Amino acid sequence: MRTVAFPASLTAELAAHLADYSEPGRTGRVFVGPRGGVLRRNNFRRIWLRAIGTAGLGDVHFHDLRHTGNTLAATGGASTRELMHRMGHSSVRAALIYQHLVNGRDHEIAGHVDDQIRRVKGPDADPSGT
């Protein structure tokens, strides 16, 4: 068991899910089968396909949610060690997948470095450096 923080904006949806679709208690399963039992691959797939069809999401795999969340964490500045913790991995190999460059991220990094330089130089410094 591990503790992982999640976005506060998902609190209501998570609480509703836990109330309606999970086992009670600290050690209860977060996802259970249609009759409250252990979730099996065959009944999960049927439920998942119905859910993404209803949402109009097309060809979305359940694992895509994990990939999206970890990519967002990486672009938000999560370190390799932090990604490893969030994913529950002990090797860096999997975490590095999520730290690929995302369009515009390189400019964000340069902007952050520029902000640090400007703080040292002061507000009246010439941006051209002359």
mmCIF file of C-alpha atoms in Angstrom:
data_model
loop_
_atom_site.group_PDB
_atom_site.id
_atom_site.type_symbol
_atom_site.label_atom_id
_atom_site.label_comp_id
_atom_site.label_asym_id
_atom_site.label_seq_id
_atom_site.Cartn_x
_atom_site.Cartn_y
_atom_site.Cartn_z
ATOM 1 C CA MET A 1 0.000 0.000 0.000
ATOM 2 C CA ARG A 2 1.245 3.486 -0.819
ATOM 3 C CA THR A 3 -0.135 6.996 -0.576
ATOM 4 C CA VAL A 4 -0.285 9.127 -3.712
ATOM 5 C CA ALA A 5 -1.668 12.653 -3.881
ATOM 6 C CA PHE A 6 -4.291 13.383 -6.527
ATOM 7 C CA PRO A 7 -5.697 16.616 -7.988
ATOM 8 C CA ALA A 8 -8.113 18.310 -5.593
ATOM 9 C CA SER A 9 -10.466 19.038 -8.515
ATOM 10 C CA LEU A 10 -11.226 15.294 -8.699
ATOM 11 C CA THR A 11 -12.333 14.969 -5.065
ATOM 12 C CA ALA A 12 -16.078 14.933 -5.783
ATOM 13 C CA GLU A 13 -15.764 12.373 -8.604
ATOM 14 C CA LEU A 14 -13.476 10.156 -6.539
ATOM 15 C CA ALA A 15 -15.808 10.300 -3.527
ATOM 16 C CA ALA A 16 -18.781 9.378 -5.744
ATOM 17 C CA HIS A 17 -16.847 6.471 -7.260
ATOM 18 C CA LEU A 18 -15.774 5.162 -3.858
ATOM 19 C CA ALA A 19 -19.353 5.389 -2.570
ATOM 20 C CA ASP A 20 -20.890 3.638 -5.580
ATOM 21 C CA TYR A 21 -18.294 1.282 -7.041
ATOM 22 C CA SER A 22 -15.764 0.184 -4.437
ATOM 23 C CA GLU A 23 -15.474 -1.866 -1.284
ATOM 24 C CA PRO A 24 -15.729 0.019 2.003
ATOM 25 C CA GLY A 25 -12.827 0.632 4.337
ATOM 26 C CA ARG A 26 -9.177 1.466 4.086
ATOM 27 C CA THR A 27 -8.234 -1.895 2.598
ATOM 28 C CA GLY A 28 -11.270 -2.184 0.292
ATOM 29 C CA ARG A 29 -10.742 -2.578 -3.453
ATOM 30 C CA VAL A 30 -11.209 0.632 -5.439
ATOM 31 C CA PHE A 31 -12.643 -1.294 -8.416
ATOM 32 C CA VAL A 32 -14.940 -4.274 -7.987
ATOM 33 C CA GLY A 33 -16.960 -6.436 -10.376
ATOM 34 C CA PRO A 34 -20.610 -5.788 -11.253
ATOM 35 C CA ARG A 35 -21.831 -7.793 -8.249
ATOM 36 C CA GLY A 36 -19.223 -6.438 -5.847
ATOM 37 C CA GLY A 37 -16.725 -9.276 -6.308
ATOM 38 C CA VAL A 38 -13.166 -9.328 -7.552
ATOM 39 C CA LEU A 39 -12.924 -7.545 -10.882
ATOM 40 C CA ARG A 40 -12.030 -9.920 -13.696
ATOM 41 C CA ARG A 41 -10.595 -8.947 -17.066
ATOM 42 C CA ASN A 42 -13.605 -10.207 -19.025
ATOM 43 C CA ASN A 43 -16.224 -8.266 -17.036
ATOM 44 C CA PHE A 44 -14.019 -5.160 -16.765
ATOM 45 C CA ARG A 45 -13.585 -4.962 -20.538
ATOM 46 C CA ARG A 46 -17.342 -5.073 -21.102
ATOM 47 C CA ILE A 47 -17.931 -2.318 -18.518
ATOM 48 C CA TRP A 48 -15.025 -0.212 -19.823
ATOM 49 C CA LEU A 49 -16.183 -0.397 -23.453
ATOM 50 C CA ARG A 50 -19.697 0.634 -22.432
ATOM 51 C CA ALA A 51 -18.327 3.560 -20.405
ATOM 52 C CA ILE A 52 -16.066 4.951 -23.135
ATOM 53 C CA GLY A 53 -18.859 4.485 -25.677
ATOM 54 C CA THR A 54 -21.247 6.478 -23.491
ATOM 55 C CA ALA A 55 -18.610 9.192 -23.064
ATOM 56 C CA GLY A 56 -17.893 9.239 -26.809
ATOM 57 C CA LEU A 57 -14.185 8.656 -26.282
ATOM 58 C CA GLY A 58 -13.607 6.138 -29.061
ATOM 59 C CA ASP A 59 -10.541 3.906 -28.784
ATOM 60 C CA VAL A 60 -9.248 4.708 -25.283
ATOM 61 C CA HIS A 61 -7.559 1.980 -23.266
ATOM 62 C CA PHE A 62 -7.708 1.974 -19.479
ATOM 63 C CA HIS A 63 -3.894 2.149 -19.318
ATOM 64 C CA ASP A 64 -4.056 5.386 -21.370
ATOM 65 C CA LEU A 65 -5.394 7.071 -18.223
ATOM 66 C CA ARG A 66 -2.227 6.128 -16.332
ATOM 67 C CA HIS A 67 -0.051 7.310 -19.205
ATOM 68 C CA THR A 68 -1.888 10.647 -19.424
ATOM 69 C CA GLY A 69 -1.688 11.256 -15.669
ATOM 70 C CA ASN A 70 2.016 10.486 -15.523
ATOM 71 C CA THR A 71 2.765 12.558 -18.632
ATOM 72 C CA LEU A 72 0.940 15.501 -17.032
ATOM 73 C CA ALA A 73 2.934 14.981 -13.827
ATOM 74 C CA ALA A 74 6.196 14.924 -15.816
ATOM 75 C CA THR A 75 5.333 18.087 -17.754
ATOM 76 C CA GLY A 76 4.421 19.670 -14.416
ATOM 77 C CA GLY A 77 8.003 19.160 -13.296
ATOM 78 C CA ALA A 78 7.870 15.824 -11.455
ATOM 79 C CA SER A 79 11.320 14.320 -11.083
ATOM 80 C CA THR A 80 12.143 10.768 -12.113
ATOM 81 C CA ARG A 81 12.075 9.695 -8.459
ATOM 82 C CA GLU A 82 8.664 11.338 -7.953
ATOM 83 C CA LEU A 83 7.249 9.617 -11.042
ATOM 84 C CA MET A 84 8.634 6.298 -9.813
ATOM 85 C CA HIS A 85 6.831 6.796 -6.491
ATOM 86 C CA ARG A 86 3.541 7.740 -8.155
ATOM 87 C CA MET A 87 3.692 4.688 -10.442
ATOM 88 C CA GLY A 88 4.946 2.282 -7.772
ATOM 89 C CA HIS A 89 8.062 1.362 -9.746
ATOM 90 C CA SER A 90 11.515 0.615 -8.402
ATOM 91 C CA SER A 91 13.404 1.180 -11.677
ATOM 92 C CA VAL A 92 13.873 4.399 -13.620
ATOM 93 C CA ARG A 93 13.151 2.758 -16.973
ATOM 94 C CA ALA A 94 9.369 3.143 -16.809
ATOM 95 C CA ALA A 95 9.527 6.653 -15.334
ATOM 96 C CA LEU A 96 11.707 7.882 -18.182
ATOM 97 C CA ILE A 97 8.935 7.078 -20.659
ATOM 98 C CA TYR A 98 6.886 9.913 -19.190
ATOM 99 C CA GLN A 99 9.680 12.446 -19.266
ATOM 100 C CA HIS A 100 9.849 12.691 -23.039
ATOM 101 C CA LEU A 101 9.823 16.223 -24.406
ATOM 102 C CA VAL A 102 6.382 17.665 -24.914
ATOM 103 C CA ASN A 103 5.884 20.455 -27.461
ATOM 104 C CA GLY A 104 6.666 23.769 -25.830
ATOM 105 C CA ARG A 105 8.211 22.326 -22.672
ATOM 106 C CA ASP A 106 11.715 23.294 -23.786
ATOM 107 C CA HIS A 107 10.536 26.910 -24.111
ATOM 108 C CA GLU A 108 8.968 26.746 -20.648
ATOM 109 C CA ILE A 109 12.277 25.543 -19.208
ATOM 110 C CA ALA A 110 14.174 28.337 -20.992
ATOM 111 C CA GLY A 111 11.615 30.831 -19.689
ATOM 112 C CA HIS A 112 12.117 29.614 -16.130
ATOM 113 C CA VAL A 113 15.908 29.927 -16.463
ATOM 114 C CA ASP A 114 15.415 33.403 -17.955
ATOM 115 C CA ASP A 115 13.233 34.410 -14.988
ATOM 116 C CA GLN A 116 15.986 33.316 -12.578
ATOM 117 C CA ILE A 117 18.604 35.334 -14.498
ATOM 118 C CA ARG A 118 16.377 38.422 -14.509
ATOM 119 C CA ARG A 119 15.870 38.120 -10.745
ATOM 120 C CA VAL A 120 19.641 38.244 -10.263
ATOM 121 C CA LYS A 121 20.246 41.021 -12.791
ATOM 122 C CA GLY A 122 17.391 43.143 -11.529
ATOM 123 C CA PRO A 123 14.315 44.655 -13.168
ATOM 124 C CA ASP A 124 16.178 47.365 -15.083
ATOM 125 C CA ALA A 125 18.611 45.033 -16.874
ATOM 126 C CA ASP A 126 18.761 45.300 -20.669
ATOM 127 C CA PRO A 127 17.187 42.112 -22.131
ATOM 128 C CA SER A 128 19.759 42.070 -24.968
ATOM 129 C CA GLY A 129 22.564 41.785 -22.427
ATOM 130 C CA THR A 130 24.344 44.956 -23.641
#
